[in-house]
Coordinates of C-alpha atoms in Angstrom, one line a residue:
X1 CA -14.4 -3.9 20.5
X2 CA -12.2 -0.9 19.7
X3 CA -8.9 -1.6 18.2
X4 CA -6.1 -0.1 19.8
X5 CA -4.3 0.7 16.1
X6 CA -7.2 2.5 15.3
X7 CA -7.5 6.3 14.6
X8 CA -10.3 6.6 17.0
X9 CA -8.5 4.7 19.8
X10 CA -5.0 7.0 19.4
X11 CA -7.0 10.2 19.6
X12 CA -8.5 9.4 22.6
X13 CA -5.9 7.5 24.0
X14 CA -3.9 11.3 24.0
X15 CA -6.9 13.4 25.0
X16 CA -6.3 11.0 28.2
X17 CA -2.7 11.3 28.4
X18 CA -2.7 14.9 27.9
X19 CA -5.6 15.2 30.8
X20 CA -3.4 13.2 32.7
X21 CA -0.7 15.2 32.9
X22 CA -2.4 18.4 33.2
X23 CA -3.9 16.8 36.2
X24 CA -1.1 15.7 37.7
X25 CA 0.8 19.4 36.9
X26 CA -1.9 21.1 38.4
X27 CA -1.9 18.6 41.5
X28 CA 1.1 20.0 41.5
X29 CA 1.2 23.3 41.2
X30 CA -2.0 23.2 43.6
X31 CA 0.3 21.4 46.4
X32 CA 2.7 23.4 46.2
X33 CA 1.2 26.6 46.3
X34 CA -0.8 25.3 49.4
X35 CA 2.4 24.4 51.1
X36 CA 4.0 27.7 50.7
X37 CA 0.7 29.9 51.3
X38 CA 0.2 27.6 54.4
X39 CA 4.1 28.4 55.5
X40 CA 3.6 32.1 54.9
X41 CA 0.3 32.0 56.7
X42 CA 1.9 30.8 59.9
X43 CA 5.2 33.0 59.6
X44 CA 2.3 36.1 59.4
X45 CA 0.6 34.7 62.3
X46 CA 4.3 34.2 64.6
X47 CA 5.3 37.9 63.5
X48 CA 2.2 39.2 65.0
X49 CA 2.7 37.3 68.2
X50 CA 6.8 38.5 68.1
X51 CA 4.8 42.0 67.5
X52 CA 2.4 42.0 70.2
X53 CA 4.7 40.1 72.9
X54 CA 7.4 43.1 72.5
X55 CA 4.6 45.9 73.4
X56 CA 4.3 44.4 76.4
X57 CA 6.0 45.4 79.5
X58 CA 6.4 41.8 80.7
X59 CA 7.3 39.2 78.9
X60 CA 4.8 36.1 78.6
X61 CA 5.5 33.3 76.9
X62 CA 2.6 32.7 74.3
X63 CA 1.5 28.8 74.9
X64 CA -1.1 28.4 72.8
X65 CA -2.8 25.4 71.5
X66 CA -0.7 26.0 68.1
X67 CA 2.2 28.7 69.1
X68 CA 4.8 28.5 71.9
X69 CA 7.4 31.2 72.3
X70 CA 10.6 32.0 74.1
X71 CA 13.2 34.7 74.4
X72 CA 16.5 35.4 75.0
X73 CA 18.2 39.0 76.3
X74 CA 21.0 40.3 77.4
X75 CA 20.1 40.5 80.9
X76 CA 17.6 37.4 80.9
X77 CA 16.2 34.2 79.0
X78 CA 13.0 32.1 78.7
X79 CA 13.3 28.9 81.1
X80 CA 13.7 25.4 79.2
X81 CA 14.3 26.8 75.5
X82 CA 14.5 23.4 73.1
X83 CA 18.4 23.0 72.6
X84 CA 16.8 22.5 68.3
X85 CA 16.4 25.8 67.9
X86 CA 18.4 28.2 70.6
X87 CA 21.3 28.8 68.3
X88 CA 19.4 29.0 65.4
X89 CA 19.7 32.7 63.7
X90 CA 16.6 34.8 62.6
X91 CA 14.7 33.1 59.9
X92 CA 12.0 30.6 59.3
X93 CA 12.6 26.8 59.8
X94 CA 10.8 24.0 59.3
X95 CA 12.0 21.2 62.5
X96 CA 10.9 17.9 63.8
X97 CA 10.9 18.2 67.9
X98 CA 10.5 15.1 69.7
X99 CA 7.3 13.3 67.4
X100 CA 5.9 17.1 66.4
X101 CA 6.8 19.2 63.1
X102 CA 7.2 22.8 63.9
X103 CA 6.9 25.6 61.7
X104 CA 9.7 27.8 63.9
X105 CA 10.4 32.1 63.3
X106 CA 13.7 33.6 64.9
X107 CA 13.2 37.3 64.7
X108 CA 15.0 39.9 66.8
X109 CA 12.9 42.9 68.0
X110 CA 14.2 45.8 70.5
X111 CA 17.6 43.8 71.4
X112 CA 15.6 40.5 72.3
X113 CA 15.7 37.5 70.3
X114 CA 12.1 35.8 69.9
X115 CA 11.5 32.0 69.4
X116 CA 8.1 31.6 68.3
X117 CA 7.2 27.6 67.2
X118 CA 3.9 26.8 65.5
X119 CA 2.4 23.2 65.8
X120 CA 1.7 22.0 62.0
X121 CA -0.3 19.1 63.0
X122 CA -3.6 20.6 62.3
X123 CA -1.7 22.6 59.4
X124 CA -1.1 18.7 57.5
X125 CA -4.5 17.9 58.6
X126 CA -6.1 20.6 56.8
X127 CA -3.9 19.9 53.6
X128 CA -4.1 16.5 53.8
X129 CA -8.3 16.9 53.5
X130 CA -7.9 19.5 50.8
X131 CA -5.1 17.3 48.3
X132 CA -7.9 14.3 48.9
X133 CA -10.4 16.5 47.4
X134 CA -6.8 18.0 45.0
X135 CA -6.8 13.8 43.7
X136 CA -10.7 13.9 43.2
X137 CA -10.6 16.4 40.9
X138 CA -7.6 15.3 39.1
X139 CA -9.4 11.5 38.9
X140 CA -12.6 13.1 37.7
X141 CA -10.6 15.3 35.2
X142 CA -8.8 12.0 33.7
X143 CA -11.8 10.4 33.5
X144 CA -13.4 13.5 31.9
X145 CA -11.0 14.2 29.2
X146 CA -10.8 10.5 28.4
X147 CA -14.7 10.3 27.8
X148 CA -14.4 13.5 25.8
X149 CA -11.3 12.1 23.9
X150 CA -13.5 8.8 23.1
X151 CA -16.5 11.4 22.1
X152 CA -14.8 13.7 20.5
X153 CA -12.6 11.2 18.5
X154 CA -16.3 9.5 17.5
X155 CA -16.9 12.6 15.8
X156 CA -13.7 13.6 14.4
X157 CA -13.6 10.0 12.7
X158 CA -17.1 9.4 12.0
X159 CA -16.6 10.8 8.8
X160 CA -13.6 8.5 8.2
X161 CA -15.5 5.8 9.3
X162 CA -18.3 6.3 6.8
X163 CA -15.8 6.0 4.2
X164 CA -14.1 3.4 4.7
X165 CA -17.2 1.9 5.2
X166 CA -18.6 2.6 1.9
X167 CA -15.5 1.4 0.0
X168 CA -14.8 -1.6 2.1
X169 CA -18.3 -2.4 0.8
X170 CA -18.0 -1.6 -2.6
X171 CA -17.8 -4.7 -4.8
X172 CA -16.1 -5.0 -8.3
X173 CA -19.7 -3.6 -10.2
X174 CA -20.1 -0.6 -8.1
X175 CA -18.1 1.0 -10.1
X176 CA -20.5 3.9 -10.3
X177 CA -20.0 4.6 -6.5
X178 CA -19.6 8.5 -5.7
X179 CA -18.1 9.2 -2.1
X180 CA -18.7 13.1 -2.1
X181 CA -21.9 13.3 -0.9
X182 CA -20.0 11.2 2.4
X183 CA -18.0 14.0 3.4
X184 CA -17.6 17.7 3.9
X185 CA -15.4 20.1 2.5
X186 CA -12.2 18.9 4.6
X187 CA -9.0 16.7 4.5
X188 CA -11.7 13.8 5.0
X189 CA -13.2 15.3 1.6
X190 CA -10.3 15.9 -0.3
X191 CA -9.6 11.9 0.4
X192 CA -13.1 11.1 -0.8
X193 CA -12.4 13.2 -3.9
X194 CA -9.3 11.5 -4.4
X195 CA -10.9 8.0 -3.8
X196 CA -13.3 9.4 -6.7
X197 CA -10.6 9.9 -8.9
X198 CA -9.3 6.7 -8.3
X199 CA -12.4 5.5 -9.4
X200 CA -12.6 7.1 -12.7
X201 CA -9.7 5.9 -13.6
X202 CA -10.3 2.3 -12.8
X203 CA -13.5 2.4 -14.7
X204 CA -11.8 3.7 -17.3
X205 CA -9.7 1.0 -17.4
X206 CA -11.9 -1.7 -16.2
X207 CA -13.9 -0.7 -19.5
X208 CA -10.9 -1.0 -21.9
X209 CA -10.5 -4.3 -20.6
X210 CA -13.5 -5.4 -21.0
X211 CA -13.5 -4.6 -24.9
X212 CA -9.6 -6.2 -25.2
X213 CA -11.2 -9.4 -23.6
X214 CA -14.0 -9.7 -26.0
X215 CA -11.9 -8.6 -28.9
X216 CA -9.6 -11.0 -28.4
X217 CA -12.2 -14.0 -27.5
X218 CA -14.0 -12.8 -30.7
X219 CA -10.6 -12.5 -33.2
X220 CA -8.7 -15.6 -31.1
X221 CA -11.6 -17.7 -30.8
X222 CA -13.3 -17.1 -34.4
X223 CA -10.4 -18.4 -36.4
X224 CA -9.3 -21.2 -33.9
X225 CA -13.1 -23.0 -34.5
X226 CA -12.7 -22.5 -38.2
X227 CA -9.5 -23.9 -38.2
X228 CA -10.6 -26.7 -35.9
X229 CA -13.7 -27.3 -38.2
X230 CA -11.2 -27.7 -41.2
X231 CA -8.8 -30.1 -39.4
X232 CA -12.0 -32.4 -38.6
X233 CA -13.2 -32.4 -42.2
X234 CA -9.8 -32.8 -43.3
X235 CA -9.4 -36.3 -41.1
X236 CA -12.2 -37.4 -43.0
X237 CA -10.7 -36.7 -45.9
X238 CA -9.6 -40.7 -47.2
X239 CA -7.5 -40.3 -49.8
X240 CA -4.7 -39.0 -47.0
X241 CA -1.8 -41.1 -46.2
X242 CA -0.8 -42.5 -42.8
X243 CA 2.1 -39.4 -42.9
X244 CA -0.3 -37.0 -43.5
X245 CA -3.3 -37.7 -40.9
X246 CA -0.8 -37.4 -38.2
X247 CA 0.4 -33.8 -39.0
X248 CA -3.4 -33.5 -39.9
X249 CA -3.5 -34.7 -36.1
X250 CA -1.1 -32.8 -34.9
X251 CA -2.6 -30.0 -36.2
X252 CA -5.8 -30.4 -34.5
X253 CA -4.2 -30.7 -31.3
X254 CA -2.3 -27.5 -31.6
X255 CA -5.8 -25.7 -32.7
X256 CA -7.4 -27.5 -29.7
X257 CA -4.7 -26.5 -27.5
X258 CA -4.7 -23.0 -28.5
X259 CA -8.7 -22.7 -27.9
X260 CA -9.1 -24.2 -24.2
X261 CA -5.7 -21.7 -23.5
X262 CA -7.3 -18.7 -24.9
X263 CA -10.2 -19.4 -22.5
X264 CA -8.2 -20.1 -19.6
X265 CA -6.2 -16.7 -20.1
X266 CA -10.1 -15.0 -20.2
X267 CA -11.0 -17.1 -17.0
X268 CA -7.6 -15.9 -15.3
X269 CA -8.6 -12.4 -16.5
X270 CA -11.8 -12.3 -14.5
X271 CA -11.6 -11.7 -10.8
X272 CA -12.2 -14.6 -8.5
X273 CA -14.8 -15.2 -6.0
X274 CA -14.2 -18.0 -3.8
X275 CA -17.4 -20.3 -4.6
X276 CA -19.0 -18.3 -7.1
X277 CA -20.3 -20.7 -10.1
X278 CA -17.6 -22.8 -10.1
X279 CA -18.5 -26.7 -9.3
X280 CA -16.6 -29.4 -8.0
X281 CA -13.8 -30.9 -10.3
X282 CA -12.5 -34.6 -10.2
X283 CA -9.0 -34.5 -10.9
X284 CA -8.3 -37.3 -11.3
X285 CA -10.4 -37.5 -14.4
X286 CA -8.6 -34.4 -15.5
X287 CA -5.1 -36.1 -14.7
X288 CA -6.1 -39.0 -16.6
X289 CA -7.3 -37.0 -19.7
X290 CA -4.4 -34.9 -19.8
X291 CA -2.0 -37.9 -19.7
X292 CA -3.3 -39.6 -22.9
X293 CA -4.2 -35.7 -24.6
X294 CA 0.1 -35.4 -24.1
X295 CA 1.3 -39.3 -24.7
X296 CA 1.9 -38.7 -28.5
X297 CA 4.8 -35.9 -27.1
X298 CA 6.9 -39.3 -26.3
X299 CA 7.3 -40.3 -29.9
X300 CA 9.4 -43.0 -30.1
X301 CA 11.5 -42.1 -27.2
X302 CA 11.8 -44.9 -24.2
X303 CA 9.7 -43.1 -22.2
X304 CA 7.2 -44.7 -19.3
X305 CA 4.2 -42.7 -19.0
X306 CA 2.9 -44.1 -15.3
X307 CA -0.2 -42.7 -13.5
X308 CA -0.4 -43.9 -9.5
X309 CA -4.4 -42.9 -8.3
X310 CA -3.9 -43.1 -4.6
X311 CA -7.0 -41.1 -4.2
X312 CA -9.6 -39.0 -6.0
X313 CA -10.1 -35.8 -4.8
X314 CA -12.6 -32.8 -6.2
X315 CA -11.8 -29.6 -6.0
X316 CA -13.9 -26.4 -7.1
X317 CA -12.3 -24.7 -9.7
X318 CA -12.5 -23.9 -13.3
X319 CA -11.4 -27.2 -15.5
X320 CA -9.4 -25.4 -18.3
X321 CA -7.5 -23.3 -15.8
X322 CA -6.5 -27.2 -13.8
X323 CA -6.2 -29.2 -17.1
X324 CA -3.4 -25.9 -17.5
X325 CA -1.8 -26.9 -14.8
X326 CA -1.6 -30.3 -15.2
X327 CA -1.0 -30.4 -19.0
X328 CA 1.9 -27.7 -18.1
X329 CA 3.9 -30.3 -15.6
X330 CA 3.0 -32.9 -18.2
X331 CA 4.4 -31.2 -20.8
X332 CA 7.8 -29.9 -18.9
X333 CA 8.6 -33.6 -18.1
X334 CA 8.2 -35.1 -21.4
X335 CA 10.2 -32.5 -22.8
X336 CA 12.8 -32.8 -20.6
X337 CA 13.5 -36.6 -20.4
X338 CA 15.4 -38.4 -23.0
X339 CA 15.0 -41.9 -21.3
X340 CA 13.3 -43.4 -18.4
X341 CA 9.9 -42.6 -16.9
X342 CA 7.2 -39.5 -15.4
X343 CA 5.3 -40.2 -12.6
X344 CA 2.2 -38.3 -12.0
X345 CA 1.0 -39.2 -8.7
X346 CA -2.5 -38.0 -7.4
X347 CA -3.2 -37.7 -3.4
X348 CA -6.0 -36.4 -1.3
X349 CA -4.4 -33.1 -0.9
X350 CA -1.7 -33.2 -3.8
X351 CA -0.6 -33.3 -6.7
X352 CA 2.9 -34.9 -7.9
X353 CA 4.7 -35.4 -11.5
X354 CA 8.4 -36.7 -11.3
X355 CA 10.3 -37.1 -14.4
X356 CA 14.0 -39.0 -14.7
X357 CA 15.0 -36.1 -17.5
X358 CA 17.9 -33.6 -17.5
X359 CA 16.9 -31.8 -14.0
X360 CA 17.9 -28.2 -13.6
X361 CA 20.7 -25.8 -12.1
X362 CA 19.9 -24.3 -9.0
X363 CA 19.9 -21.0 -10.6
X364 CA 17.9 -22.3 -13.0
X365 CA 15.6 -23.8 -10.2
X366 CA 15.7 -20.8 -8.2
X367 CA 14.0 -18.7 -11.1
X368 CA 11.9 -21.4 -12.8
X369 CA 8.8 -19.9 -12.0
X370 CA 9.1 -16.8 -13.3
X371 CA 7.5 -14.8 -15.5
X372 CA 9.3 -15.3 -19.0
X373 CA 12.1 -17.1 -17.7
X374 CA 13.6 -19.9 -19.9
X375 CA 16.0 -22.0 -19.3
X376 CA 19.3 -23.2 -21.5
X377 CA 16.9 -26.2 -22.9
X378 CA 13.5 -24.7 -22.6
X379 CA 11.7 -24.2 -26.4
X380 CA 9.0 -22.0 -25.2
X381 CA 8.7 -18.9 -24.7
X382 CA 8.5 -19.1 -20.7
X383 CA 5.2 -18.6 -19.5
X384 CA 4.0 -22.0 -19.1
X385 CA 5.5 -22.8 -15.1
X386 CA 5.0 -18.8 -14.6
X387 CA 0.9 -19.3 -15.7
X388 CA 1.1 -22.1 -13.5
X389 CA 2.1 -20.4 -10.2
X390 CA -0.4 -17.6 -11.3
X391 CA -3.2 -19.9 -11.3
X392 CA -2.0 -21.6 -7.9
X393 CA -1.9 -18.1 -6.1
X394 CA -5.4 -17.5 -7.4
X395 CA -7.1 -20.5 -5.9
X396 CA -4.3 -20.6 -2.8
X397 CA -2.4 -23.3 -3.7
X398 CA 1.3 -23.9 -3.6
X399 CA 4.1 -25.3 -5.9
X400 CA 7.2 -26.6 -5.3
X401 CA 10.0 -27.5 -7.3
X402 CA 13.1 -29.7 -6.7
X403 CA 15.5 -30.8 -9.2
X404 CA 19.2 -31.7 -9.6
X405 CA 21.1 -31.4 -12.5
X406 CA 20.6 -35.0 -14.6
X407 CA 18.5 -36.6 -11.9
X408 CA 15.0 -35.1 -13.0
X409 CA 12.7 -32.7 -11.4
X410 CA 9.9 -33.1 -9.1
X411 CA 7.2 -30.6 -9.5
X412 CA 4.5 -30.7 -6.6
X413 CA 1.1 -29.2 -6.5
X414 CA -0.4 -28.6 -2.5
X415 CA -4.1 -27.9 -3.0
X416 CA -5.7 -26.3 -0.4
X417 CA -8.4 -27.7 1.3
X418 CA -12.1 -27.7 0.2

């Protein structure tokens, strides 16, 4: 089905336009050059009867089946002259006599005034045969410049076509694709070898990414296990005191923490494909885990940490990149509340975690999930709630925030449906 935005459609869509009106102007012209050789035709024909009537020696009224003609002297007149056209002076008329059109010629010759009328019924007969065949040209000349439009336009665009074609197939490894040999040496071309330029560049930088990446997962992650591999031996260690294996503790969590985010930031740096080799996630195990992985942030605070499972749902996405998410609401409502309780509540299609803390400004609200935003008590460095709506556009979910100012916030995750 051919779109009617498309470049194809609007250049054949003017080739018919424009054959349309030339049609209809040279309908036109056509019918109006008929009409006027048609009136000169007849005027011709009543002169040569005015001509050939005064030669004679006797007047006779010409009563033909087209032409009738009268006179009018000074010493005599033709009998029952129509009262239309007696008085009217020498010229050509165009007049409507009883039910008949006339073509009528007033000429004076040798002191006599001629009246010579010319029946136009067969004259509008004759036209009205030639415009049909005027309006079958002009039907088969729309209908001719359209095709050609559509045809022509095929081949103007083909090249266009091909193109867009070839990149609209192009995945993120063909990265070695060359569109020059698509096109000729025109405007089409000159896009192609832009396109190719395009290209260059993004390999180019697709390629320096790829070394960052693997830098960093080799330099991040390297040190991270060796720290993590101290921190275990260390807990073992048992001449440490109570004091001590906590920040021991703490300091396995932070190396811990530090890991699974490095490899969600690699994960979030890799493009998605909607069910590529990522399998079915239950989050409510991943709720539950990240609950008791962040209960030691309430310290000795009077803080409820409740968990409603009103149903189980799996979705199919990357775990680190949801235990992110999760960990990150988590985390914001234990900071933020001083006394009280946090809710997380899990749904078939939703996500909740409601806190009775501090609650935020609506400025504060309004900008809360930007990129490096903090607010007046925030301790991070604001990308937590930001990374969060990142990894909710990439799998198409949706956050929403409300809060007011020393109520708490409710921060609510909409998955979309698997």
């Amino acid at each position: 089905m051919l779109q009617t935005n498309s470049l194809r459609f609007r250049v054949a869509y003017f080739y018919a336009v424009f054959g349309a009106g030339i049609s209809i102007l040279l309908s036109g012209w056509v019918f109006l050059a008929v009409e006027e050789i048609g009136h000169r035709l007849m005027d011709e024909a009543m002169r040569k009867e005015v001509n050939e009537t005064a030669e004679r020696p006797v007047f006779i009224e010409p009563n033909t089946v087209s032409i009738k003609g009268y006179y009018v002297s000074r010493t005599s007149h033709s009998q029952n002259i129509p009262p239309e056209i007696e008085n009217l002076e020498p010229g050509s008329y165009n007049l409507s006599i009883g039910e008949i059109d006339y073509r009528v010629l007033v000429a004076d010759k040798n002191n006599v005034r001629y009246f010579m009328m010319f029946d136009t019924e067969n004259q509008h007969l004759h036209e009205a045969e030639f415009f049909r065949y005027v309006a079958i040209f002009a039907v088969f000349m729309i209908v001719s410049s359209s095709a050609g439009g559509f045809w022509l336009a095929s081949r103007v665009t083909a090249s266009v076509t091909r193109l867009a074609k070839q990149v609209g197939q192009a995945g993120p490894r063909d990265l070695e694709l060359s569109l020059i040999k698509l096109t000729s040496n025109d405007e089409v071309g000159e896009l192609a070898r832009a396109f190719d330029r395009y290209l260059r560049r993004l390999r180019e930088f697709i390629e320096r990414e790829n070394y960052f990446t693997a830098d960093v997962s080799h330099e991040l992650r390297t040190p991270l296990a060796i720290m993590l591999g101290t921190v275990e031996l260390l807990e073992q260690d048992g001449t440490l005191t109570a004091k001590q294996k906590e920040r021991v503790s703490r300091i396995r969590r932070a190396a811990q923490d530090m890991i699974d985010l490095t490899s969600a930031l690699l994960l979030m740096a890799r493009e998605h494909q909607n069910g590529g080799d990522e399998q079915p996630c239950n989050v409510a195990d991943v709720a539950l885990s990240c609950v008791e992985k962040h209960r030691h942030l309430i310290g000795g605070r009077p803080i409820r940490m409740e968990v409603e499972l009103i149903d189980q749902p799996s979705l199919i996405v990357e775990r680190p990149l949801l235990e992110i998410v999760i960990g990150n609401l988590i985390r914001n409502a234990l900071f933020h509340t001083e006394t009280g309780s946090v809710l997380l509540r899990l749904e078939s299609g939703k996500l909740t975690v409601i806190d009775t803390g501090a609650g935020m400004r609506p400025e504060e609200l309004e900008r809360a999930l930007e990129r490096y935003y903090k607010g007046a008590t925030s301790a991070g460095a604001g990308v937590g709630l930001s990374l969060v709506k990142r990894i909710c556009d990439r799998y198409g979910w949706r956050i929403s925030l409300d809060s007011k100012e020393g109520q708490g916030t409710s921060a609510e995750i909409a998955f979309s449906p698997t």
